[in-house]
Amino acid sequence: MILSWAAGPLFKEALAFCGRAQMHRTYIYIDGFNLYYRSLKGTRYKWLDLMRLFKGLLNNHNDIQKIKYFTARVKPEYSDPGKPHRQDAYLRAIQTCPQVEVFYGHFLSHPVSARLVNPINGQKFAEVIKTEEKGSDVNIAVNILNDAWLNLYDCAIIVSNDSDLAEAMRLVKLHHPQKILGLITPTGNANGKSFASKQLSQYADFQKNIRTANIAASQFTDVIDGTTIAKPKGWY
């Protein structure tokens, strides 16, 4: 009787079940400006579908439950007054995916003294306005840690090359060693060669790169289905 059961469909089904990879609740943390400047700026692929991108990069056992996108609202510039409108269109587009949540930092502008490449009449320094995005790195670090303590994920994916996030990753591995940390590095070249931060890589269980082919294959339709949200004209 035992042999008969072992040869039957119930035994085969049990074997198939035991052979399945365990599903990992996966949270993705995206440094929006790092992704933009390293992988998207200067390309035709800014209309990026985040869920489609990461489904293509990750394994089937990664159950993507949340994509947290960290950015700051840009302001119009004299040379580019339409910049905020393009950003707004993209933020509305990515939020049509129920898993996507957007977190905002802010920009700070202040005068700094900078050394001139070519001194003018003996003047070696000049005051310039420096604009910096503030808050995203802190917001990402806090969310990675807080979500680990709340046990919201089995696997956290960090999409950035900012070494400031290394301490948050270290603390997750120290206090939650069962958690899986993945590092997905935005790259600025077609072959996707990695220039990942060593400070981040040392705490990652695995690392992948975002290649041009990945983003090219992960674009939204020109008009988001069921909406009037359209790809900005300057992004064609």
mmCIF file of C-alpha atoms in Angstrom:
data_model
loop_
_atom_site.group_PDB
_atom_site.id
_atom_site.type_symbol
_atom_site.label_atom_id
_atom_site.label_comp_id
_atom_site.label_asym_id
_atom_site.label_seq_id
_atom_site.Cartn_x
_atom_site.Cartn_y
_atom_site.Cartn_z
ATOM 1 C CA MET A 1 0.000 0.000 0.000
ATOM 2 C CA ILE A 2 2.854 2.345 0.783
ATOM 3 C CA LEU A 3 4.447 1.705 -2.569
ATOM 4 C CA SER A 4 1.122 2.252 -4.299
ATOM 5 C CA TRP A 5 0.709 5.660 -2.584
ATOM 6 C CA ALA A 6 4.300 6.626 -3.334
ATOM 7 C CA ALA A 7 3.746 6.016 -7.013
ATOM 8 C CA GLY A 8 0.445 7.886 -7.079
ATOM 9 C CA PRO A 9 -0.482 11.480 -7.880
ATOM 10 C CA LEU A 10 -0.579 12.631 -4.219
ATOM 11 C CA PHE A 11 3.072 11.724 -3.731
ATOM 12 C CA LYS A 12 4.083 13.470 -6.944
ATOM 13 C CA GLU A 13 2.141 16.553 -5.903
ATOM 14 C CA ALA A 14 3.887 16.574 -2.518
ATOM 15 C CA LEU A 15 7.283 16.321 -4.187
ATOM 16 C CA ALA A 16 6.402 19.208 -6.502
ATOM 17 C CA PHE A 17 5.289 21.327 -3.539
ATOM 18 C CA CYS A 18 8.483 20.625 -1.587
ATOM 19 C CA GLY A 19 10.565 21.517 -4.620
ATOM 20 C CA ARG A 20 9.056 24.986 -5.023
ATOM 21 C CA ALA A 21 11.166 27.969 -4.035
ATOM 22 C CA GLN A 22 9.869 29.770 -0.977
ATOM 23 C CA MET A 23 8.141 33.035 -1.856
ATOM 24 C CA HIS A 24 9.883 36.102 -0.436
ATOM 25 C CA ARG A 25 7.882 39.185 0.510
ATOM 26 C CA THR A 26 9.913 41.777 -1.330
ATOM 27 C CA TYR A 27 10.155 45.528 -0.733
ATOM 28 C CA ILE A 28 12.062 47.733 -3.190
ATOM 29 C CA TYR A 29 13.630 51.061 -2.168
ATOM 30 C CA ILE A 30 14.521 53.356 -5.071
ATOM 31 C CA ASP A 31 16.759 56.400 -4.903
ATOM 32 C CA GLY A 32 14.934 58.251 -7.679
ATOM 33 C CA PHE A 33 17.629 60.776 -8.557
ATOM 34 C CA ASN A 34 20.391 58.161 -8.427
ATOM 35 C CA LEU A 35 18.411 56.013 -10.864
ATOM 36 C CA TYR A 36 17.681 58.995 -13.108
ATOM 37 C CA TYR A 37 21.188 60.399 -13.347
ATOM 38 C CA ARG A 38 22.966 57.038 -13.662
ATOM 39 C CA SER A 39 20.580 55.201 -15.993
ATOM 40 C CA LEU A 40 17.931 57.446 -17.553
ATOM 41 C CA LYS A 41 19.240 60.955 -18.208
ATOM 42 C CA GLY A 42 20.100 61.487 -21.860
ATOM 43 C CA THR A 43 18.159 58.404 -22.999
ATOM 44 C CA ARG A 44 14.753 57.898 -24.636
ATOM 45 C CA TYR A 45 13.745 55.574 -21.793
ATOM 46 C CA LYS A 46 12.623 57.897 -19.001
ATOM 47 C CA TRP A 47 8.989 56.641 -19.206
ATOM 48 C CA LEU A 48 9.982 53.714 -17.027
ATOM 49 C CA ASP A 49 7.507 51.165 -15.659
ATOM 50 C CA LEU A 50 9.072 50.261 -12.310
ATOM 51 C CA MET A 51 7.044 47.114 -11.672
ATOM 52 C CA ARG A 52 7.827 45.780 -15.131
ATOM 53 C CA LEU A 53 11.537 46.558 -14.671
ATOM 54 C CA PHE A 54 11.900 44.726 -11.373
ATOM 55 C CA LYS A 55 9.759 41.774 -12.382
ATOM 56 C CA GLY A 56 12.256 41.316 -15.193
ATOM 57 C CA LEU A 57 15.299 41.680 -12.952
ATOM 58 C CA LEU A 58 14.202 39.591 -9.978
ATOM 59 C CA ASN A 59 13.365 35.905 -9.625
ATOM 60 C CA ASN A 60 9.898 34.396 -9.631
ATOM 61 C CA HIS A 61 10.048 33.793 -5.885
ATOM 62 C CA ASN A 62 10.297 37.549 -5.234
ATOM 63 C CA ASP A 63 6.740 38.599 -4.423
ATOM 64 C CA ILE A 64 6.950 42.378 -4.968
ATOM 65 C CA GLN A 65 4.626 43.806 -2.344
ATOM 66 C CA LYS A 66 5.881 47.399 -2.228
ATOM 67 C CA ILE A 67 7.998 49.736 -4.354
ATOM 68 C CA LYS A 68 9.062 52.830 -2.410
ATOM 69 C CA TYR A 69 10.263 55.632 -4.674
ATOM 70 C CA PHE A 70 12.198 58.482 -3.059
ATOM 71 C CA THR A 71 12.532 61.822 -4.835
ATOM 72 C CA ALA A 72 11.983 65.570 -4.480
ATOM 73 C CA ARG A 73 9.856 68.007 -6.448
ATOM 74 C CA VAL A 74 11.924 69.868 -9.042
ATOM 75 C CA LYS A 75 11.399 73.542 -9.795
ATOM 76 C CA PRO A 76 11.129 75.259 -13.178
ATOM 77 C CA GLU A 77 14.328 76.666 -14.591
ATOM 78 C CA TYR A 78 14.736 79.590 -16.965
ATOM 79 C CA SER A 79 16.171 77.231 -19.585
ATOM 80 C CA ASP A 80 13.655 74.448 -18.857
ATOM 81 C CA PRO A 81 10.310 75.707 -17.493
ATOM 82 C CA GLY A 82 8.562 72.412 -18.318
ATOM 83 C CA LYS A 83 10.692 70.255 -15.998
ATOM 84 C CA PRO A 84 8.117 70.112 -13.134
ATOM 85 C CA HIS A 85 5.317 69.146 -15.538
ATOM 86 C CA ARG A 86 7.310 66.222 -16.938
ATOM 87 C CA GLN A 87 8.164 65.041 -13.434
ATOM 88 C CA ASP A 88 4.535 65.329 -12.346
ATOM 89 C CA ALA A 89 3.396 63.237 -15.318
ATOM 90 C CA TYR A 90 5.905 60.531 -14.425
ATOM 91 C CA LEU A 91 5.011 60.487 -10.728
ATOM 92 C CA ARG A 92 1.333 60.131 -11.617
ATOM 93 C CA ALA A 93 2.209 57.344 -14.058
ATOM 94 C CA ILE A 94 4.157 55.214 -11.595
ATOM 95 C CA GLN A 95 1.452 55.634 -8.943
ATOM 96 C CA THR A 96 -1.084 53.909 -11.198
ATOM 97 C CA CYS A 97 0.643 50.761 -9.917
ATOM 98 C CA PRO A 98 -0.886 50.003 -6.494
ATOM 99 C CA GLN A 99 2.432 48.744 -5.107
ATOM 100 C CA VAL A 100 4.201 52.075 -5.701
ATOM 101 C CA GLU A 101 4.449 54.684 -2.953
ATOM 102 C CA VAL A 102 6.289 58.008 -3.390
ATOM 103 C CA PHE A 103 8.253 59.754 -0.633
ATOM 104 C CA TYR A 104 9.469 63.334 -0.953
ATOM 105 C CA GLY A 105 12.620 65.064 0.178
ATOM 106 C CA HIS A 106 13.416 68.651 -0.764
ATOM 107 C CA PHE A 107 15.993 70.849 -2.468
ATOM 108 C CA LEU A 108 18.240 73.352 -0.722
ATOM 109 C CA SER A 109 20.095 76.124 -2.553
ATOM 110 C CA HIS A 110 22.890 78.099 -0.937
ATOM 111 C CA PRO A 111 25.989 80.064 -1.990
ATOM 112 C CA VAL A 112 29.332 78.271 -1.793
ATOM 113 C CA SER A 113 32.868 79.252 -2.696
ATOM 114 C CA ALA A 114 34.254 77.255 -5.622
ATOM 115 C CA ARG A 115 37.733 77.183 -7.098
ATOM 116 C CA LEU A 116 37.953 78.420 -10.683
ATOM 117 C CA VAL A 117 39.540 76.140 -13.271
ATOM 118 C CA ASN A 118 41.094 79.190 -14.915
ATOM 119 C CA PRO A 119 41.676 82.105 -12.538
ATOM 120 C CA ILE A 120 40.423 85.488 -13.771
ATOM 121 C CA ASN A 121 42.674 88.474 -13.120
ATOM 122 C CA GLY A 122 44.315 86.589 -10.276
ATOM 123 C CA GLN A 123 40.966 85.591 -8.704
ATOM 124 C CA LYS A 124 41.067 81.874 -7.872
ATOM 125 C CA PHE A 125 37.632 81.473 -6.244
ATOM 126 C CA ALA A 126 34.085 82.576 -7.014
ATOM 127 C CA GLU A 127 30.771 82.296 -5.208
ATOM 128 C CA VAL A 128 28.233 80.044 -6.926
ATOM 129 C CA ILE A 129 24.754 78.779 -6.075
ATOM 130 C CA LYS A 130 24.793 75.085 -5.175
ATOM 131 C CA THR A 131 21.518 73.144 -5.206
ATOM 132 C CA GLU A 132 21.344 69.810 -3.404
ATOM 133 C CA GLU A 133 18.588 67.267 -2.904
ATOM 134 C CA LYS A 134 18.099 66.588 0.784
ATOM 135 C CA GLY A 135 16.193 63.948 2.699
ATOM 136 C CA SER A 136 16.011 60.982 0.332
ATOM 137 C CA ASP A 137 19.007 59.099 1.742
ATOM 138 C CA VAL A 138 17.721 59.525 5.308
ATOM 139 C CA ASN A 139 14.181 58.572 4.273
ATOM 140 C CA ILE A 140 15.409 55.428 2.518
ATOM 141 C CA ALA A 141 17.571 54.376 5.476
ATOM 142 C CA VAL A 142 14.736 54.912 7.978
ATOM 143 C CA ASN A 143 12.259 52.966 5.850
ATOM 144 C CA ILE A 144 14.626 50.034 5.315
ATOM 145 C CA LEU A 145 15.216 49.744 9.063
ATOM 146 C CA ASN A 146 11.644 50.391 10.186
ATOM 147 C CA ASP A 147 10.178 47.914 7.704
ATOM 148 C CA ALA A 148 12.646 45.283 8.909
ATOM 149 C CA TRP A 149 11.621 45.803 12.551
ATOM 150 C CA LEU A 150 7.957 45.615 11.522
ATOM 151 C CA ASN A 151 8.765 42.377 9.649
ATOM 152 C CA LEU A 152 7.151 43.668 6.457
ATOM 153 C CA TYR A 153 9.632 42.006 4.127
ATOM 154 C CA ASP A 154 11.744 38.903 3.732
ATOM 155 C CA CYS A 155 13.846 40.544 1.023
ATOM 156 C CA ALA A 156 14.734 44.229 0.666
ATOM 157 C CA ILE A 157 16.085 45.550 -2.627
ATOM 158 C CA ILE A 158 18.120 48.776 -2.542
ATOM 159 C CA VAL A 159 18.271 50.613 -5.875
ATOM 160 C CA SER A 160 21.043 53.140 -5.421
ATOM 161 C CA ASN A 161 24.788 53.617 -5.450
ATOM 162 C CA ASP A 162 24.822 56.015 -2.498
ATOM 163 C CA SER A 163 27.263 54.748 0.111
ATOM 164 C CA ASP A 164 25.375 56.693 2.808
ATOM 165 C CA LEU A 165 22.919 53.764 2.882
ATOM 166 C CA ALA A 166 25.599 51.298 4.009
ATOM 167 C CA GLU A 167 24.946 51.789 7.724
ATOM 168 C CA ALA A 168 21.239 50.999 7.357
ATOM 169 C CA MET A 169 22.113 47.809 5.475
ATOM 170 C CA ARG A 170 24.670 46.858 8.125
ATOM 171 C CA LEU A 171 22.126 47.264 10.912
ATOM 172 C CA VAL A 172 19.551 45.152 9.094
ATOM 173 C CA LYS A 173 22.082 42.323 8.691
ATOM 174 C CA LEU A 174 23.160 42.683 12.330
ATOM 175 C CA HIS A 175 19.705 42.626 13.917
ATOM 176 C CA HIS A 176 17.786 40.671 11.260
ATOM 177 C CA PRO A 177 20.308 38.212 9.806
ATOM 178 C CA GLN A 178 17.514 36.176 8.229
ATOM 179 C CA LYS A 179 16.556 39.101 5.997
ATOM 180 C CA ILE A 180 17.843 39.039 2.425
ATOM 181 C CA LEU A 181 19.349 42.272 1.095
ATOM 182 C CA GLY A 182 19.704 42.790 -2.641
ATOM 183 C CA LEU A 183 21.568 45.634 -4.325
ATOM 184 C CA ILE A 184 20.466 46.726 -7.788
ATOM 185 C CA THR A 185 22.920 49.212 -9.219
ATOM 186 C CA PRO A 186 21.859 51.815 -11.775
ATOM 187 C CA THR A 187 24.591 51.889 -14.416
ATOM 188 C CA GLY A 188 25.306 54.512 -17.001
ATOM 189 C CA ASN A 189 26.497 52.292 -19.825
ATOM 190 C CA ALA A 190 24.951 49.885 -22.274
ATOM 191 C CA ASN A 191 26.894 46.790 -21.207
ATOM 192 C CA GLY A 192 25.823 47.216 -17.585
ATOM 193 C CA LYS A 193 29.294 46.864 -16.085
ATOM 194 C CA SER A 194 29.048 47.455 -12.372
ATOM 195 C CA PHE A 195 30.554 50.374 -10.570
ATOM 196 C CA ALA A 196 28.710 49.533 -7.376
ATOM 197 C CA SER A 197 29.725 51.103 -4.104
ATOM 198 C CA LYS A 198 31.931 48.703 -2.159
ATOM 199 C CA GLN A 199 30.385 50.035 1.041
ATOM 200 C CA LEU A 200 26.976 48.823 -0.121
ATOM 201 C CA SER A 201 28.112 45.595 -1.779
ATOM 202 C CA GLN A 202 29.664 44.214 1.410
ATOM 203 C CA TYR A 203 26.216 43.943 3.034
ATOM 204 C CA ALA A 204 24.311 42.664 -0.004
ATOM 205 C CA ASP A 205 23.383 38.991 -0.386
ATOM 206 C CA PHE A 206 23.226 39.505 -4.142
ATOM 207 C CA GLN A 207 23.779 42.262 -6.681
ATOM 208 C CA LYS A 208 22.363 42.981 -10.122
ATOM 209 C CA ASN A 209 22.802 45.822 -12.598
ATOM 210 C CA ILE A 210 20.280 47.851 -14.554
ATOM 211 C CA ARG A 211 21.341 47.707 -18.178
ATOM 212 C CA THR A 212 20.071 49.832 -21.052
ATOM 213 C CA ALA A 213 18.303 46.756 -22.439
ATOM 214 C CA ASN A 214 16.417 46.365 -19.147
ATOM 215 C CA ILE A 215 15.012 49.886 -19.182
ATOM 216 C CA ALA A 216 14.296 49.799 -22.923
ATOM 217 C CA ALA A 217 12.140 46.699 -22.392
ATOM 218 C CA SER A 218 10.310 48.209 -19.390
ATOM 219 C CA GLN A 219 8.571 51.270 -20.793
ATOM 220 C CA PHE A 220 4.984 52.335 -20.176
ATOM 221 C CA THR A 221 2.642 52.685 -23.131
ATOM 222 C CA ASP A 222 2.605 56.262 -24.449
ATOM 223 C CA VAL A 223 -0.729 56.797 -22.674
ATOM 224 C CA ILE A 224 -1.261 54.826 -19.469
ATOM 225 C CA ASP A 225 -4.147 52.386 -19.926
ATOM 226 C CA GLY A 226 -7.421 53.644 -18.474
ATOM 227 C CA THR A 227 -6.047 57.149 -17.837
ATOM 228 C CA THR A 228 -5.186 60.373 -19.647
ATOM 229 C CA ILE A 229 -1.606 60.305 -18.315
ATOM 230 C CA ALA A 230 0.637 60.672 -21.361
ATOM 231 C CA LYS A 231 4.350 60.421 -21.963
ATOM 232 C CA PRO A 232 5.846 63.944 -22.019
ATOM 233 C CA LYS A 233 6.601 65.220 -25.522
ATOM 234 C CA GLY A 234 10.256 65.792 -24.752
ATOM 235 C CA TRP A 235 10.753 62.140 -23.848
ATOM 236 C CA TYR A 236 10.179 60.645 -27.306
#
